[in-house]
Tab-separated table of C-alpha atoms in Angstrom:
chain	number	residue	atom	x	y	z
A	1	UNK	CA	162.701	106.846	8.905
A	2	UNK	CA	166.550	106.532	9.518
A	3	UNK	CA	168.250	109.745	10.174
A	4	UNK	CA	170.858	110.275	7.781
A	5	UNK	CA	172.756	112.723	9.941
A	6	UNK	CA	173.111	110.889	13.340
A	7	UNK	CA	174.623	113.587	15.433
A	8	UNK	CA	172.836	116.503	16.337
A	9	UNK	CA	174.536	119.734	17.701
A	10	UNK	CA	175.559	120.621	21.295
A	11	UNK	CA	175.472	123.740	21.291
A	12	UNK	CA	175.819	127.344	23.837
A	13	UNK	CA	176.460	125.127	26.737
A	14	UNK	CA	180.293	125.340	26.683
A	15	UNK	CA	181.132	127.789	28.885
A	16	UNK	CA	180.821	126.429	31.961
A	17	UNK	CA	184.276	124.879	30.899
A	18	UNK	CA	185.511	128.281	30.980
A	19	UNK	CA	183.917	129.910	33.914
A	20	UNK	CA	184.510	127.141	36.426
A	21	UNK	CA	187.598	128.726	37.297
A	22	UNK	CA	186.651	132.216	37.803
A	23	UNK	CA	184.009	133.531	40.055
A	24	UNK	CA	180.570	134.193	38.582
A	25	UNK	CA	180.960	137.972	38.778
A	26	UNK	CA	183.758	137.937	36.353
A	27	UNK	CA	182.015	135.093	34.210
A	28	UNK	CA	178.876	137.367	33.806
A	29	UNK	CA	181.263	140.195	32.679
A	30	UNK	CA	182.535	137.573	30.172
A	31	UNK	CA	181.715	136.814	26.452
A	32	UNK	CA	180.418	133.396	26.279
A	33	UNK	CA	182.149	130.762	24.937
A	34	UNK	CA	180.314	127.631	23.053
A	35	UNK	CA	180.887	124.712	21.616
A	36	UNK	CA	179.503	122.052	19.153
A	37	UNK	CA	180.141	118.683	18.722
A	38	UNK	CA	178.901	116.895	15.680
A	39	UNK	CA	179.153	113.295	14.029
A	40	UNK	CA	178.595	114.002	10.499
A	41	UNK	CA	178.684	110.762	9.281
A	42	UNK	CA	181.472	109.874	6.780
A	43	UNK	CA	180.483	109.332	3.009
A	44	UNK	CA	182.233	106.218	3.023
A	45	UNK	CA	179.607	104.961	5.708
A	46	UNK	CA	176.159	106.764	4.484
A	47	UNK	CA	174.328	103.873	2.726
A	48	UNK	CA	172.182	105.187	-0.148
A	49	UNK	CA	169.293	103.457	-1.365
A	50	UNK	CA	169.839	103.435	-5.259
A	51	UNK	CA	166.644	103.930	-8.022
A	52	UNK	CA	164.629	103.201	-5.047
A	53	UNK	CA	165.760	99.668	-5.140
A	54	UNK	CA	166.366	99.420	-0.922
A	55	UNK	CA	168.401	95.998	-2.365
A	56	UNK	CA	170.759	97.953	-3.824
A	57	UNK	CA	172.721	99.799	-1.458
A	58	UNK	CA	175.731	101.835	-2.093
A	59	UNK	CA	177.255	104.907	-0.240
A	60	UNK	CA	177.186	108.419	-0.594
A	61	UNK	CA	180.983	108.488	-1.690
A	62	UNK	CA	180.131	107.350	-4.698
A	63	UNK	CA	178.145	110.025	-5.652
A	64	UNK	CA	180.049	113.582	-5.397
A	65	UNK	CA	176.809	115.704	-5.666
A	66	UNK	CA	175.398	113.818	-2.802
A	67	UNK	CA	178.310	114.405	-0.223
A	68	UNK	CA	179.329	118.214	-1.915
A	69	UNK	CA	175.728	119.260	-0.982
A	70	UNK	CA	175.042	117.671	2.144
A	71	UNK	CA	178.716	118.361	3.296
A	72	UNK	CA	177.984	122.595	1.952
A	73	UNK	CA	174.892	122.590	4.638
A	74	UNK	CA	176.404	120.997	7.544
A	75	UNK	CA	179.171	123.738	6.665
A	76	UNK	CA	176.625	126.632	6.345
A	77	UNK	CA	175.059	125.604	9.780
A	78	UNK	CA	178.011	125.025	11.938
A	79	UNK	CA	179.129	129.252	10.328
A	80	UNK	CA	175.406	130.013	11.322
A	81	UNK	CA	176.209	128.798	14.390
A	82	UNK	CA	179.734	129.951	14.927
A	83	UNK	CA	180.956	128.335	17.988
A	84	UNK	CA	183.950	129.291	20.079
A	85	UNK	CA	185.043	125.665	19.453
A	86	UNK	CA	183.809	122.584	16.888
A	87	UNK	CA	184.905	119.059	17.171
A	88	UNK	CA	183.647	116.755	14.425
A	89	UNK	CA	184.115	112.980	13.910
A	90	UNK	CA	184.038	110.759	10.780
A	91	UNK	CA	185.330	113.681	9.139
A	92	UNK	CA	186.336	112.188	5.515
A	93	UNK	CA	190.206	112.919	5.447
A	94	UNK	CA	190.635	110.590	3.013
A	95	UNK	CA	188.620	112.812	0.358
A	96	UNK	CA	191.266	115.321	-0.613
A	97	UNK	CA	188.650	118.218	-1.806
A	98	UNK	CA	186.087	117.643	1.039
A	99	UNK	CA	189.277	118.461	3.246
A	100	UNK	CA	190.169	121.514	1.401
A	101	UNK	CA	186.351	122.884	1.397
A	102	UNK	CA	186.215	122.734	5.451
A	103	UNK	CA	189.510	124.259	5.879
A	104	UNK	CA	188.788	127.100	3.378
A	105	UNK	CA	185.456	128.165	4.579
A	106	UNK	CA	186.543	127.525	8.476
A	107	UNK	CA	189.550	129.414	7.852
A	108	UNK	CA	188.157	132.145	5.993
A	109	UNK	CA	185.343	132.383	8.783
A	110	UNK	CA	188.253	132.771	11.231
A	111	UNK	CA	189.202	129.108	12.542
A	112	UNK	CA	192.121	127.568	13.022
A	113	UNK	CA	191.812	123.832	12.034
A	114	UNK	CA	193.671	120.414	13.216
A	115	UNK	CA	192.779	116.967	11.585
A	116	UNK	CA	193.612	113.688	12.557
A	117	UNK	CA	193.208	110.102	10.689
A	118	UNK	CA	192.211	106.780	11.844
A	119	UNK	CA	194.978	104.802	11.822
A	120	UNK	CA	194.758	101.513	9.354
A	121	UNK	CA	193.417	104.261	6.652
A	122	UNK	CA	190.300	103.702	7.626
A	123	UNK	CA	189.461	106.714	5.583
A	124	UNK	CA	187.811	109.228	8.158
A	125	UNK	CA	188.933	110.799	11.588
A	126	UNK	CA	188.560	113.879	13.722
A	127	UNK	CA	188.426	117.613	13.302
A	128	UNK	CA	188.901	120.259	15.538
A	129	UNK	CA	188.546	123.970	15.129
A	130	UNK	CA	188.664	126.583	17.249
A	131	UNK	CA	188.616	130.463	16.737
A	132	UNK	CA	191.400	132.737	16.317
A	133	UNK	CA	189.562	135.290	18.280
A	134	UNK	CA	189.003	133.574	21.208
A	135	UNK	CA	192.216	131.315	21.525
A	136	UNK	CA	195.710	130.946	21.462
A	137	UNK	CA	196.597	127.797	20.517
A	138	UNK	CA	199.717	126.237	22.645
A	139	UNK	CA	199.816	122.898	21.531
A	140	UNK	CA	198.529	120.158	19.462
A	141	UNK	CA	198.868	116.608	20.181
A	142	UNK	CA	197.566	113.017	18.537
A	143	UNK	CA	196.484	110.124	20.366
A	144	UNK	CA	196.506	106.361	18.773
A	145	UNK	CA	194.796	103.760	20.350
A	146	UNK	CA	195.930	101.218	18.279
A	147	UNK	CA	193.571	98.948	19.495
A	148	UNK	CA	190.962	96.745	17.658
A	149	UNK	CA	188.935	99.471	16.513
A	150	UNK	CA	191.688	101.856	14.838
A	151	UNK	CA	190.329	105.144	17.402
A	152	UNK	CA	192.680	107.950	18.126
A	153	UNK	CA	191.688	111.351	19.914
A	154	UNK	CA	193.156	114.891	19.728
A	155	UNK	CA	194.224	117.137	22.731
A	156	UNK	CA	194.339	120.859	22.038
A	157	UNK	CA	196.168	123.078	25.006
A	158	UNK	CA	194.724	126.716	24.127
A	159	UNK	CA	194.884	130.184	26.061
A	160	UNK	CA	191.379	132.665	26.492
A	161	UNK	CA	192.636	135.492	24.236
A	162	UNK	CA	191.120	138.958	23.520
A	163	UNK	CA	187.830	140.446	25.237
A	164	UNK	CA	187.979	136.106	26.170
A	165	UNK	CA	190.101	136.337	28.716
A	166	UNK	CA	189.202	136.673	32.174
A	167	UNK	CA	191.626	139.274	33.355
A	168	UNK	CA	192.205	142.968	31.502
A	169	UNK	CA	196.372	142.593	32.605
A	170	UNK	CA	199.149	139.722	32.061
A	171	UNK	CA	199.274	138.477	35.332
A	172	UNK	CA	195.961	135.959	34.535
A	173	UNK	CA	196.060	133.023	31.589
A	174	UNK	CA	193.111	130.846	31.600
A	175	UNK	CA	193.852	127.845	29.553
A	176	UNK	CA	191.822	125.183	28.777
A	177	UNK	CA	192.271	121.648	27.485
A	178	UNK	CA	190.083	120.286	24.692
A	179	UNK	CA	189.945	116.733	23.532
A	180	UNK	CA	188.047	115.360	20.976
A	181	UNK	CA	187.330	111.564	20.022
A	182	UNK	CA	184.766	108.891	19.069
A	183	UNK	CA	185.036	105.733	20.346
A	184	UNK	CA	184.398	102.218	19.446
A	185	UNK	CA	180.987	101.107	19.009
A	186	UNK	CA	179.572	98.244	21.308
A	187	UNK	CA	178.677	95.721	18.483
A	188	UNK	CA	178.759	93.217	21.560
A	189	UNK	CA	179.506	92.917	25.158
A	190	UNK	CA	183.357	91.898	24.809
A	191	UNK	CA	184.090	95.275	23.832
A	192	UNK	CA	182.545	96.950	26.490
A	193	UNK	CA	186.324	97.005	28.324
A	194	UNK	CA	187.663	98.451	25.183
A	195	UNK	CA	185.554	101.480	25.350
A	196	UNK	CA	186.463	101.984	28.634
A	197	UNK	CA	190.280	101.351	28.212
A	198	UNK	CA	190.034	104.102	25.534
A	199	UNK	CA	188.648	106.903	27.783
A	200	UNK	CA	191.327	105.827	30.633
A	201	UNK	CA	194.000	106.022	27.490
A	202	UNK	CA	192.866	109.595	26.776
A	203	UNK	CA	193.058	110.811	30.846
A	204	UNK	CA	195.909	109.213	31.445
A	205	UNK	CA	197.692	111.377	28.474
A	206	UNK	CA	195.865	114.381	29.730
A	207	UNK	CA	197.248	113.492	33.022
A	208	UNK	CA	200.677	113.082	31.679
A	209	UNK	CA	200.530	116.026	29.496
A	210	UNK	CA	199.975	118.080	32.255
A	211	UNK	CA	203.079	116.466	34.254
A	212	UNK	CA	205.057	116.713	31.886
A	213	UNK	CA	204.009	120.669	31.021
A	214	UNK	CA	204.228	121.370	34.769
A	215	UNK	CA	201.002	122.657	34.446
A	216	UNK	CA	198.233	124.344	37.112
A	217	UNK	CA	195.111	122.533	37.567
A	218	UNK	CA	192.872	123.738	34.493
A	219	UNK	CA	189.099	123.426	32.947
A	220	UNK	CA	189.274	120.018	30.777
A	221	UNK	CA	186.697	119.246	28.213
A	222	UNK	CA	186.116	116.115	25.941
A	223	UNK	CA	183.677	116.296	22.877
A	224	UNK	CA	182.676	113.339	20.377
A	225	UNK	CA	180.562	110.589	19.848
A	226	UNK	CA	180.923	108.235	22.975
A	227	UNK	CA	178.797	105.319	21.438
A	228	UNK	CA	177.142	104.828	24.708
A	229	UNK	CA	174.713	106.285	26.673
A	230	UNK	CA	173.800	107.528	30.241
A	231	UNK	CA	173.216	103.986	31.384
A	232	UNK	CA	176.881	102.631	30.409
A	233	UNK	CA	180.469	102.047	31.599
A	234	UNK	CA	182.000	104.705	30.641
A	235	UNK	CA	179.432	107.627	31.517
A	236	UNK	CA	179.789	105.975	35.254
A	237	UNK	CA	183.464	106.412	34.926
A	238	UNK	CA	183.869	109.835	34.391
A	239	UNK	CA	181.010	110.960	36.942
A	240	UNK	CA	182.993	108.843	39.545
A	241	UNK	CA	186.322	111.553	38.658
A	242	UNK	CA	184.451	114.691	38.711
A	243	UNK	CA	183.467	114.839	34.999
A	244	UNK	CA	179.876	116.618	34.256
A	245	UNK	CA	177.633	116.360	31.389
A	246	UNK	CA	177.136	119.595	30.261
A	247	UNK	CA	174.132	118.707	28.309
A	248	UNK	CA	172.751	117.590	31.735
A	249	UNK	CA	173.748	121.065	33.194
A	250	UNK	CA	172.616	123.102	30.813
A	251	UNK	CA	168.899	121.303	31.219
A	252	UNK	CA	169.452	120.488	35.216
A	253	UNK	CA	169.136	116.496	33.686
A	254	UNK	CA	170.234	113.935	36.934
A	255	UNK	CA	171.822	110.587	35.983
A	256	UNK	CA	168.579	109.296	35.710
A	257	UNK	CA	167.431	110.946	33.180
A	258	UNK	CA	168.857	109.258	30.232
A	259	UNK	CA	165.946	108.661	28.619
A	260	UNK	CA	164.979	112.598	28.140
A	261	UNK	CA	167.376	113.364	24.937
A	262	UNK	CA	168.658	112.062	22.007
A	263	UNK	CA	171.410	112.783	19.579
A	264	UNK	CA	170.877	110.484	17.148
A	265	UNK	CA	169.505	106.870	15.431
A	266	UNK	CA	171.906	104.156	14.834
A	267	UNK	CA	172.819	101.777	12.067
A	268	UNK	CA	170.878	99.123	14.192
A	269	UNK	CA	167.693	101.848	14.742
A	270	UNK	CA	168.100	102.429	18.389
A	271	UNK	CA	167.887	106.174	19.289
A	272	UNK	CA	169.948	107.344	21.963
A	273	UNK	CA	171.861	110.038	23.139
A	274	UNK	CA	175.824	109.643	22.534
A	275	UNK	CA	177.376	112.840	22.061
A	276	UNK	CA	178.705	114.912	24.861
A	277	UNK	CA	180.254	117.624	25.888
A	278	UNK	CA	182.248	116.599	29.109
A	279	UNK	CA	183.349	118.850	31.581
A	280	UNK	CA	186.053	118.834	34.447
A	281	UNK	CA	185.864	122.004	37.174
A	282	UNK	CA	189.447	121.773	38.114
A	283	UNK	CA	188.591	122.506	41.479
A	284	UNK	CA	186.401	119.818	41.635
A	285	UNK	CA	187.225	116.917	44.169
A	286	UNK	CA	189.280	114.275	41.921
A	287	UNK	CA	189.423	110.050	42.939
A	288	UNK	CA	193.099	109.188	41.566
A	289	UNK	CA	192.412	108.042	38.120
A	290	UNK	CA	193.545	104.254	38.384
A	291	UNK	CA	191.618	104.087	41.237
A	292	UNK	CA	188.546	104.474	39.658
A	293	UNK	CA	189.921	103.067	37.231
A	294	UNK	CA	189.831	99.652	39.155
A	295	UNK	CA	186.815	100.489	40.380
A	296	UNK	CA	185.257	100.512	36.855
A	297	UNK	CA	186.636	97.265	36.090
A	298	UNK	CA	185.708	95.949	39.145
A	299	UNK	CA	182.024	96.581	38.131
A	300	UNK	CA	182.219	95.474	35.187
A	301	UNK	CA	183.508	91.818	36.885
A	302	UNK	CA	180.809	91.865	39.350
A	303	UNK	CA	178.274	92.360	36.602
A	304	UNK	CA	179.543	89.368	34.669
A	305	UNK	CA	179.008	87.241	37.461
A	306	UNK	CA	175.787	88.164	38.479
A	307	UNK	CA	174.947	87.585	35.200
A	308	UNK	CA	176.336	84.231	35.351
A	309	UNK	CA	173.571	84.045	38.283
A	310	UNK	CA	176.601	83.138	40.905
A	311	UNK	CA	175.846	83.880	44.333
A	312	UNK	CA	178.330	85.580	46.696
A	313	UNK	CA	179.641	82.732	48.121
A	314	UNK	CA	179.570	80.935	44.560
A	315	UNK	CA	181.450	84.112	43.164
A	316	UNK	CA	183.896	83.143	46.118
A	317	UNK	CA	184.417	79.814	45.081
A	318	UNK	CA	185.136	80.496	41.166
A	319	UNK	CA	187.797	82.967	42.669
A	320	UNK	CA	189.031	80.483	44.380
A	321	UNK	CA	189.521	77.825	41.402
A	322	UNK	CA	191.202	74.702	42.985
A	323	UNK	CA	192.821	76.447	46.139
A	324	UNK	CA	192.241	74.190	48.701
A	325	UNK	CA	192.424	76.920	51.678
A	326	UNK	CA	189.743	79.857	52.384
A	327	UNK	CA	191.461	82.354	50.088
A	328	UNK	CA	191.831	83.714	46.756
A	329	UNK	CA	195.369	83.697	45.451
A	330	UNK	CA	196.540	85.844	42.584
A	331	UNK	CA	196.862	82.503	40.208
A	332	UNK	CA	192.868	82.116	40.715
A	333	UNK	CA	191.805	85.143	40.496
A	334	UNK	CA	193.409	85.529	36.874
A	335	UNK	CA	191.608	82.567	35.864
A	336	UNK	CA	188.634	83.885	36.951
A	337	UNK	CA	189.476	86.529	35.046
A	338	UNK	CA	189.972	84.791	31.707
A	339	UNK	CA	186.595	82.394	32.535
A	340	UNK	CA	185.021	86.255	32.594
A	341	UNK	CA	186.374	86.666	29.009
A	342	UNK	CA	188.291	89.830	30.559
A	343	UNK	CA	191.529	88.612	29.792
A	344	UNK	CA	193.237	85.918	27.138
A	345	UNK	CA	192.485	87.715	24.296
A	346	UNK	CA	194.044	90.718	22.074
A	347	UNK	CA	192.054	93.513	23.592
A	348	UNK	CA	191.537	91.943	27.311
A	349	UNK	CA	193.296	92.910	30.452
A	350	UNK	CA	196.665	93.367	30.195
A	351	UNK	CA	199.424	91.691	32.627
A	352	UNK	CA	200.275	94.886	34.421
A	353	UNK	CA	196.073	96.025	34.902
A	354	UNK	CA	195.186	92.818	36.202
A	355	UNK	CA	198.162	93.174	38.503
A	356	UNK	CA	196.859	96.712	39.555
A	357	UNK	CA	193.483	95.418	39.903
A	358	UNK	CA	194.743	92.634	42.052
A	359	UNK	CA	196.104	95.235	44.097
A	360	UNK	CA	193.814	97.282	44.691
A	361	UNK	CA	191.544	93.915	45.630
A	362	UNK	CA	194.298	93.032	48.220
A	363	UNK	CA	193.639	95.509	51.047
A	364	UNK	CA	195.828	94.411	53.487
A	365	UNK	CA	198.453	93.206	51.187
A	366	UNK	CA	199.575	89.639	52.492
A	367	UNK	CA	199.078	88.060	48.850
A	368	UNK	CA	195.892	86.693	49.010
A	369	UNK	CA	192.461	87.875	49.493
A	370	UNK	CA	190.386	86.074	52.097
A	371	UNK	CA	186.390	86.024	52.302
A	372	UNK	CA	186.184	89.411	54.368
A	373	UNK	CA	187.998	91.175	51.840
A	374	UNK	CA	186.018	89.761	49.074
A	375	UNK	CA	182.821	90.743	50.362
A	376	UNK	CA	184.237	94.001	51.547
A	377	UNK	CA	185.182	95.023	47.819
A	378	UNK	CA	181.752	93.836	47.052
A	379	UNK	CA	179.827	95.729	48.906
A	380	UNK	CA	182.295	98.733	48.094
A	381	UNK	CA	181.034	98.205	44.523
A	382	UNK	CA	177.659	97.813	45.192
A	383	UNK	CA	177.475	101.069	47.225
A	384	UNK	CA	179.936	102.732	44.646
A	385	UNK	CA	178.331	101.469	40.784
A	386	UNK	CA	175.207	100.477	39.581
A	387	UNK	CA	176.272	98.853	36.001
A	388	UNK	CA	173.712	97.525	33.015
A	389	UNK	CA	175.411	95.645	30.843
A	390	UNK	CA	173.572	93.861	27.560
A	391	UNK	CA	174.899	92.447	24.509
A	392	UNK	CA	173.493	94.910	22.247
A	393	UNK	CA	172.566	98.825	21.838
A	394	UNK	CA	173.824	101.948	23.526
A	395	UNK	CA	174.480	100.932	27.061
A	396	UNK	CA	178.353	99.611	27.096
């Protein structure tokens, strides 16, 4: 039987965020601090089955006593639950009183609360609230994608306050960052680079907030509904920059061990887990971001040919296109590119990343990449990603 609510709650696993900056005699002195994140599935989007008739479908927005109650309990729990911080997704902003009943009863049970549209009024968005009596809130900011699937993401800059903080005096402020999103679902393998262009979107703003706030190195988290599992892209990305699960912490889960929880059952009945709670130790040994970046990409291209069953040396030779010498020049590696279906189209490659990829492929920088190279960066990736990539489910 289909779930009807299709994320299920983090929860009391947060505060490693927090303590991974202080030692673990003052974190044991600490109050904890938790967090849930929680999909909870839009009105617009919940098919119901009408008079039992499973031909006749409509959706739960269409039937007020339907979303009020089920909307009420999901509001009761996440009180029962009170966590320092709550990040929801497919939060219906474009129902005026659903809005107004979660910021009441939040704000009456002592949250502050930000919300944030999809652009192209899509109808729902994101939600973040955190308590009063825990944080300070700094700043707010909005992130827009604008990409194919109308995403966006919110960053929330917020101080430990009260018995929260880790130091009794004024001489200490432990901030953390919080982001929140939910990104594009893999409905096929095209949009695999999408997904991952949004999570490099959302780290290079927190990179560039942080610039531009002359800011100390800091706990980072990011809560949603990732759309993909253990197995995919963009999990692989974030492990190779220091990011933990904290899901996998909290139950001492390795990589392989994606098949041991699940979060929810999609719209296409595969049951997977997709929502996390990523966490960054600031003191954690950090690859620069486009680097792995590249990287990413790079394994992502090396995938696509092994799926096209191309050997090394045939892999070579498609690089090469019509270059007559024993190199790759930039002109053939951008049509190997397109042939790949990485670039050409709306939400491919850009001009500038397949120049930084191109660079990053050219080690000794003479303008062309010769067969030592190639098989250098190949075995690099081998050693460096282990990729699946299908056409369907939770694994992009």
């Amino acid at each position: 039987m289909r779930k009807e609510i299709r994320s299920r709650r983090i929860n009391r696993i947060g505060s490693y965020a927090i303590s991974s900056s202080m030692s673990m005699r003052d974190h044991r002195q600490q109050p904890c601090i938790t967090c849930t994140t929680f999909n909870i599935l839009a009105p617009i989007y919940k098919r119901l089955t009408v008079n039992n008739d499973k031909s006749q479908n409509s959706r739960e927005s269409d039937y007020r006593a339907y979303w009020l109650v089920r909307n009420q309990k999901i509001l009761d729990s996440l009180l029962r639950e009170r966590s320092s911080i709550i990040c929801l997704q497919e939060f219906w902003v474009g129902n005026e009183e659903l809005v107004n009943m979660y910021e009441k009863r939040l704000g009456d049970a002592g949250y502050i609360n930000f919300k944030l549209a999809r652009t192209n009024n899509r109808g729902d968005g994101l939600l973040i609230a955190v308590r009063k009596e825990c944080f300070r809130v700094i700043c707010h900011r909005e992130l827009l994608f604008n990409d194919c699937g109308d995403r966006v993401a919110q960053l929330l800059h917020v101080e430990l306050a009260g018995p929260y903080s880790p130091s009794r005096n004024n001489d200490t402020r432990q901030e953390i960052l919080i982001v929140n999103t939910h990104l594009l679902f893999p409905h096929d393998s095209s949009l695999s680079l999408v997904r991952l262009n949004q999570v490099y979107k959302i780290l290079q703003y927190v990179e560039s907030y942080q610039k531009e706030n002359k800011l100390s190195p800091m706990p980072i988290m990011l809560c949603g509904d990732w759309n993909g599992s253990k197995r995919g892209h963009v999990y692989k990305f974030l492990r190779s920059i220091g990011f933990v699960s904290s899901y996998d912490t909290a139950h001492q889960y390795t990589d392989a061990d994606a098949h041991k929880w699940v979060s929810h059952q999609n719209h296409r009945g595969n049951i997977c887990g997709v929502d996390f709670i990523w966490l960054l130790n600031p003191n954690r040994y950090r690859k620069l971001l486009k680097s792995s970046w590249s990287e990413a990409v790079f394994g992502m291209f090396k995938y696509l040919v092994r799926r096209a069953s191309l050997t090394e040396e045939k892999a070579f030779a498609l690089l090469k296109a019509d270059n007559d010498s024993d190199c790759i020049t930039y002109s053939g590696f951008c049509e190997a590119l397109r042939q790949l279906n990485l670039t050409g189209h709306c939400y491919g490659l850009s001009d500038e990343e397949t120049k930084d990829l191109w660079v990053q492929a050219d080690m000794d920088g003479n303008g062309v990449l010769d067969y030592k190279e190639f098989q250098v960066q190949n075995q690099k990736l081998s050693e460096c990603f282990s990729y699946l990539l299908k056409p369907s489910g939770y694994i992009l």
